[in-house]
PDB file of C-alpha atoms in Angstrom:
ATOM      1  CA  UNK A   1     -32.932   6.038  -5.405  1.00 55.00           C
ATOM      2  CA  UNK A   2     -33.716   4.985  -8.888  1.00 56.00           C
ATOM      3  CA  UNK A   3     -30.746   7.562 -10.001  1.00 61.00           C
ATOM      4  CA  UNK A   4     -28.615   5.392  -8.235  1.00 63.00           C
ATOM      5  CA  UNK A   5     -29.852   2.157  -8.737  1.00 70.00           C
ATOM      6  CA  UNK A   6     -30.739   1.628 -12.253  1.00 72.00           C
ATOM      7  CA  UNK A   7     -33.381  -1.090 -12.868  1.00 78.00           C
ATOM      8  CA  UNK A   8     -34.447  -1.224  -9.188  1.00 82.00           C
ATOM      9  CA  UNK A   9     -38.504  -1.152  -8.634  1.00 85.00           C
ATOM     10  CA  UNK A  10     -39.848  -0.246  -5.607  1.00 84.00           C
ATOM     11  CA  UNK A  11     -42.859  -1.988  -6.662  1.00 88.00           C
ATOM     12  CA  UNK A  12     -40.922  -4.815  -6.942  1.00 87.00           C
ATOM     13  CA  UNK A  13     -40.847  -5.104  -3.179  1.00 88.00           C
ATOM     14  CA  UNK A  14     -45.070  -5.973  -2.978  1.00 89.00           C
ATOM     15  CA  UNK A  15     -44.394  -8.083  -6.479  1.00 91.00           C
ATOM     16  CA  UNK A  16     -42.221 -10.458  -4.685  1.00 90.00           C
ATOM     17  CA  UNK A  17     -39.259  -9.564  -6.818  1.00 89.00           C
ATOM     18  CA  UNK A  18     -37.578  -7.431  -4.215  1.00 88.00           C
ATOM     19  CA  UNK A  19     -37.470  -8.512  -0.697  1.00 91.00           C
ATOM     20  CA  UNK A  20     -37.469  -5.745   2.402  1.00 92.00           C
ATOM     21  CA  UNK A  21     -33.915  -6.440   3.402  1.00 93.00           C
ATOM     22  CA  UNK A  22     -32.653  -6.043   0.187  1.00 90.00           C
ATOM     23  CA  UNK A  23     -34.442  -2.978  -0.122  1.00 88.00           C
ATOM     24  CA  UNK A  24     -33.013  -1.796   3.378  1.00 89.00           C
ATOM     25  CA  UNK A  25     -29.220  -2.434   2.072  1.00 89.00           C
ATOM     26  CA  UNK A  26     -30.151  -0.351  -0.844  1.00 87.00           C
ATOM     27  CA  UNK A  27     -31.041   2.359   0.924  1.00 83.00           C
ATOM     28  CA  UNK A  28     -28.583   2.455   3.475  1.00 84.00           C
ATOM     29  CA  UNK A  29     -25.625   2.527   1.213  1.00 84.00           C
ATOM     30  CA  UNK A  30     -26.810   5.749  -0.848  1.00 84.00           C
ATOM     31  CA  UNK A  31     -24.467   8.786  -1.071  1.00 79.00           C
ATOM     32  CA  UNK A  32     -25.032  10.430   1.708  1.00 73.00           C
ATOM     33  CA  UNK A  33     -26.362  13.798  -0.801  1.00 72.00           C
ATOM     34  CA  UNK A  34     -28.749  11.517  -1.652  1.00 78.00           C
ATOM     35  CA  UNK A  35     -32.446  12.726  -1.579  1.00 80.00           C
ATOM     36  CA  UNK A  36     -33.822  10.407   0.455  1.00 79.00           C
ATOM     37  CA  UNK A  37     -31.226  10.824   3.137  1.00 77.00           C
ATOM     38  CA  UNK A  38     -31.671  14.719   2.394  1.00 78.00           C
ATOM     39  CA  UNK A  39     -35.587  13.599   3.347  1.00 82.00           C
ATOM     40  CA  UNK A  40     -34.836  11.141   6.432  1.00 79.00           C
ATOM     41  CA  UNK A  41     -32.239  14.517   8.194  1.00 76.00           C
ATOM     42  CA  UNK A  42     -34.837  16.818   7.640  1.00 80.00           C
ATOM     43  CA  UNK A  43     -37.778  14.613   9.220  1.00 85.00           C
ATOM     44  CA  UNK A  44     -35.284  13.927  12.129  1.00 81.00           C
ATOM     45  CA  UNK A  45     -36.362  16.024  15.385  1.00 84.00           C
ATOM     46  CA  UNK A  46     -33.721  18.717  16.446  1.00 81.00           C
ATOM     47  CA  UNK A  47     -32.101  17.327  19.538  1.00 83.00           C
ATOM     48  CA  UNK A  48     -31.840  13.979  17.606  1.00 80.00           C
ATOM     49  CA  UNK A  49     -29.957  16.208  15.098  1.00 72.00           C
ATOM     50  CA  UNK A  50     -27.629  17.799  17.773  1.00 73.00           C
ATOM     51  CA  UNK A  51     -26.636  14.585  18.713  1.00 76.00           C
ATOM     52  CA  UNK A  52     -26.270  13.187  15.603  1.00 71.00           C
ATOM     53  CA  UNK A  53     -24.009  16.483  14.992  1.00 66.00           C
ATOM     54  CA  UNK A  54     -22.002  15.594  17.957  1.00 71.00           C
ATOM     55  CA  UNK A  55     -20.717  12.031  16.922  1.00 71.00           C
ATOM     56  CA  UNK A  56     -20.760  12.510  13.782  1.00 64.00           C
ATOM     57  CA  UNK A  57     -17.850  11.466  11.544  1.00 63.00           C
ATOM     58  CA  UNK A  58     -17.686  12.962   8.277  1.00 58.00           C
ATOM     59  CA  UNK A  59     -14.365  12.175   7.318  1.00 55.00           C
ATOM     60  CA  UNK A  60     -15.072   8.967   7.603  1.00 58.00           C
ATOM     61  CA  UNK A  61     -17.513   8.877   4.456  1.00 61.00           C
ATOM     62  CA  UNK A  62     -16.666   8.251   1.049  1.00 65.00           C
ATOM     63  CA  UNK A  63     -15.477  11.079  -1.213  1.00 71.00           C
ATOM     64  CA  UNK A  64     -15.959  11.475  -5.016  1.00 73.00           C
ATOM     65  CA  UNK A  65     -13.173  12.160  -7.271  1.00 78.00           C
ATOM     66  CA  UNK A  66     -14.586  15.977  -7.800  1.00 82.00           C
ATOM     67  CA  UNK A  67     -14.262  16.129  -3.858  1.00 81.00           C
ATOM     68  CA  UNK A  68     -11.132  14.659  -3.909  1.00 83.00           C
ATOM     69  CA  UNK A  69      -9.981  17.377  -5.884  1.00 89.00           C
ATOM     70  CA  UNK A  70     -11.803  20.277  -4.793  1.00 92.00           C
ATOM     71  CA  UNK A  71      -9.974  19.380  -1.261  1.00 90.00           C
ATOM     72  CA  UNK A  72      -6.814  18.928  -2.763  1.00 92.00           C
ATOM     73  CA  UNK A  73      -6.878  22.548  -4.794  1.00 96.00           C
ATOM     74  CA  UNK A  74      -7.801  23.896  -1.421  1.00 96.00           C
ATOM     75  CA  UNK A  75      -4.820  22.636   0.524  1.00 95.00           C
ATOM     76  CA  UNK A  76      -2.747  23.996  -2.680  1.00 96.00           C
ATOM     77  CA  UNK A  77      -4.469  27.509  -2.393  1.00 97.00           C
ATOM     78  CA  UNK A  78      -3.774  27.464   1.951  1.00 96.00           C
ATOM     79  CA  UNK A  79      -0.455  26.540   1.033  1.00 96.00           C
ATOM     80  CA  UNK A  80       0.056  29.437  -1.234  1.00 96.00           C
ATOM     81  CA  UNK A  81      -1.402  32.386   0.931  1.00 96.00           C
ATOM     82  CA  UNK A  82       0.796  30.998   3.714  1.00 94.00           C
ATOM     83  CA  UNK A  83       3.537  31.573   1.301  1.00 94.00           C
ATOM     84  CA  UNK A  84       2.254  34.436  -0.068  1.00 94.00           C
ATOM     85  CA  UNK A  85       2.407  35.483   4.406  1.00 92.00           C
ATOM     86  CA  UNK A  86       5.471  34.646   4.666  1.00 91.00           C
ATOM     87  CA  UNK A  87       7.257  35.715   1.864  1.00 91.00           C
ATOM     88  CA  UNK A  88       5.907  39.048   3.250  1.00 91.00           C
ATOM     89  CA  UNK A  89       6.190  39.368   6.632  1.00 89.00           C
ATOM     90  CA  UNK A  90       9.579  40.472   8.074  1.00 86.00           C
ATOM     91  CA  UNK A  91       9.627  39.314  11.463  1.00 87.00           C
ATOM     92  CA  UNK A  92       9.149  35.222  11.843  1.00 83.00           C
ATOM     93  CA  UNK A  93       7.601  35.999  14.973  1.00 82.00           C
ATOM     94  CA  UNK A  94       4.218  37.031  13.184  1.00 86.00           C
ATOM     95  CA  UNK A  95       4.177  34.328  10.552  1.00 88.00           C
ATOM     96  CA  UNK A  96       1.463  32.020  10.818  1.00 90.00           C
ATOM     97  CA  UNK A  97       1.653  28.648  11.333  1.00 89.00           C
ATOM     98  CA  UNK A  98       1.776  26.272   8.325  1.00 91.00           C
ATOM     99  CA  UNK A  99      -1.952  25.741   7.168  1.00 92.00           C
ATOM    100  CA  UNK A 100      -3.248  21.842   7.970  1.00 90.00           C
ATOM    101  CA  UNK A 101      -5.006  19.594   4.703  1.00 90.00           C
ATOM    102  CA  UNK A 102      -8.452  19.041   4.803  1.00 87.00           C
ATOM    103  CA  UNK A 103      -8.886  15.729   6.647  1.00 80.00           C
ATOM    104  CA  UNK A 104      -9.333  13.068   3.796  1.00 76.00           C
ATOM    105  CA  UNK A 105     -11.800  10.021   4.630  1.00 68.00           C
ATOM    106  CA  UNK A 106      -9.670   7.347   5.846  1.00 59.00           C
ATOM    107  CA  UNK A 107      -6.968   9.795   7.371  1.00 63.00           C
ATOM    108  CA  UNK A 108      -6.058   9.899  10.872  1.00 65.00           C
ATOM    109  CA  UNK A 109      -6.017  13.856  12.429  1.00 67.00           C
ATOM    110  CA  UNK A 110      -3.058  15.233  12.885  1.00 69.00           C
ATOM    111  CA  UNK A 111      -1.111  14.380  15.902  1.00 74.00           C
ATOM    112  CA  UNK A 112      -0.266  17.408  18.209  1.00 77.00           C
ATOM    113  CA  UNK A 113       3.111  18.551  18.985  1.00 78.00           C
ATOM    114  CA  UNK A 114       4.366  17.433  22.583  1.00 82.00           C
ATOM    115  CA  UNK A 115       4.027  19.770  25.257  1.00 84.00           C
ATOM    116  CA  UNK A 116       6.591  20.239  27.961  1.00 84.00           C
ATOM    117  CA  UNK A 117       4.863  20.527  31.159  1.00 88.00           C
ATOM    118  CA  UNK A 118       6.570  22.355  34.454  1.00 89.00           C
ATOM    119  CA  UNK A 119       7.627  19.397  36.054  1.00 89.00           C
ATOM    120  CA  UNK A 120       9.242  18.056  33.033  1.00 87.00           C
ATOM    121  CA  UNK A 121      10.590  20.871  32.561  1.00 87.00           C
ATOM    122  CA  UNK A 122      12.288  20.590  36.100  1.00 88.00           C
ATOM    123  CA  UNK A 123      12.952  17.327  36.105  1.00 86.00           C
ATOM    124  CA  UNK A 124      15.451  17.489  32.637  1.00 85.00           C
ATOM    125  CA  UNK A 125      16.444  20.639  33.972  1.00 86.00           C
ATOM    126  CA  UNK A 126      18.123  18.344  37.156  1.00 86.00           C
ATOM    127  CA  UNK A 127      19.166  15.908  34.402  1.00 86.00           C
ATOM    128  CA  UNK A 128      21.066  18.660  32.440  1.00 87.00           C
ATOM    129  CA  UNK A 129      22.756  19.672  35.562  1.00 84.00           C
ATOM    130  CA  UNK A 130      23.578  16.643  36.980  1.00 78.00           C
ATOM    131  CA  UNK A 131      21.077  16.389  39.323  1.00 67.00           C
ATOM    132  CA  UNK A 132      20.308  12.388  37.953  1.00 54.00           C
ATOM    133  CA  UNK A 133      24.330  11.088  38.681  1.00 50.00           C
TER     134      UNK A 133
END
């Protein structure tokens, strides 16, 4: 914590100089690589970890500008082998499909395309025909 907090004293807590809740904001706002949060997921019990797993959001946490960029020279280096693919492959039938960006925090996920279903299908096939007049 100290690393992150210069000047801060945990002794400062039973001097009187640093009270408990301030302490407890402190803590919970430490990069999440932080040691002690390193220390608190280890010490967590496995099916507490599972669930954790489940909700969990990581997208949703802030990035540094060295992650910012690693993800960002990623996308760049997908976007290049699908290229690369495609410049390659002769029939567009076996390309693959355009690589998605790393999900920056803040970002929504991608919306999926629209699927027609069989009775929409039908039902602008009657349109198309006439089938509505």
């Amino acid at each position: 914590m100290l690393r992150y907090y210069n000047g801060v004293d945990l002794l400062d807590v039973h001097r009187g100089r640093l009270s408990w809740r301030r302490l407890r904001i402190l803590i919970q706002h430490l990069p999440s690589e932080s040691a002690t949060w390193t220390a608190l997921r280890n010490a967590m019990p496995e099916e507490e970890l599972a669930k954790q797993a489940e909700k969990g959001e990581p997208e949703k946490d802030s990035w540094s500008k060295l992650e910012q960029l690693v993800a960002t020279v990623a996308d760049r280096v997908a976007r290049v082998e699908y290229v690369l693919i495609c410049a390659n492959t002769s029939k567009k039938s076996q390309r693959p499909d355009p690589p998605q960006p790393i999900q920056r925090p803040g970002s929504r996920p991608p919306r999926p395309k629209p699927t027609l279903s069989e009775a929409g299908a039908e039902a602008l096939f009657q349109l198309i025909n006439g089938g509505a007049a």
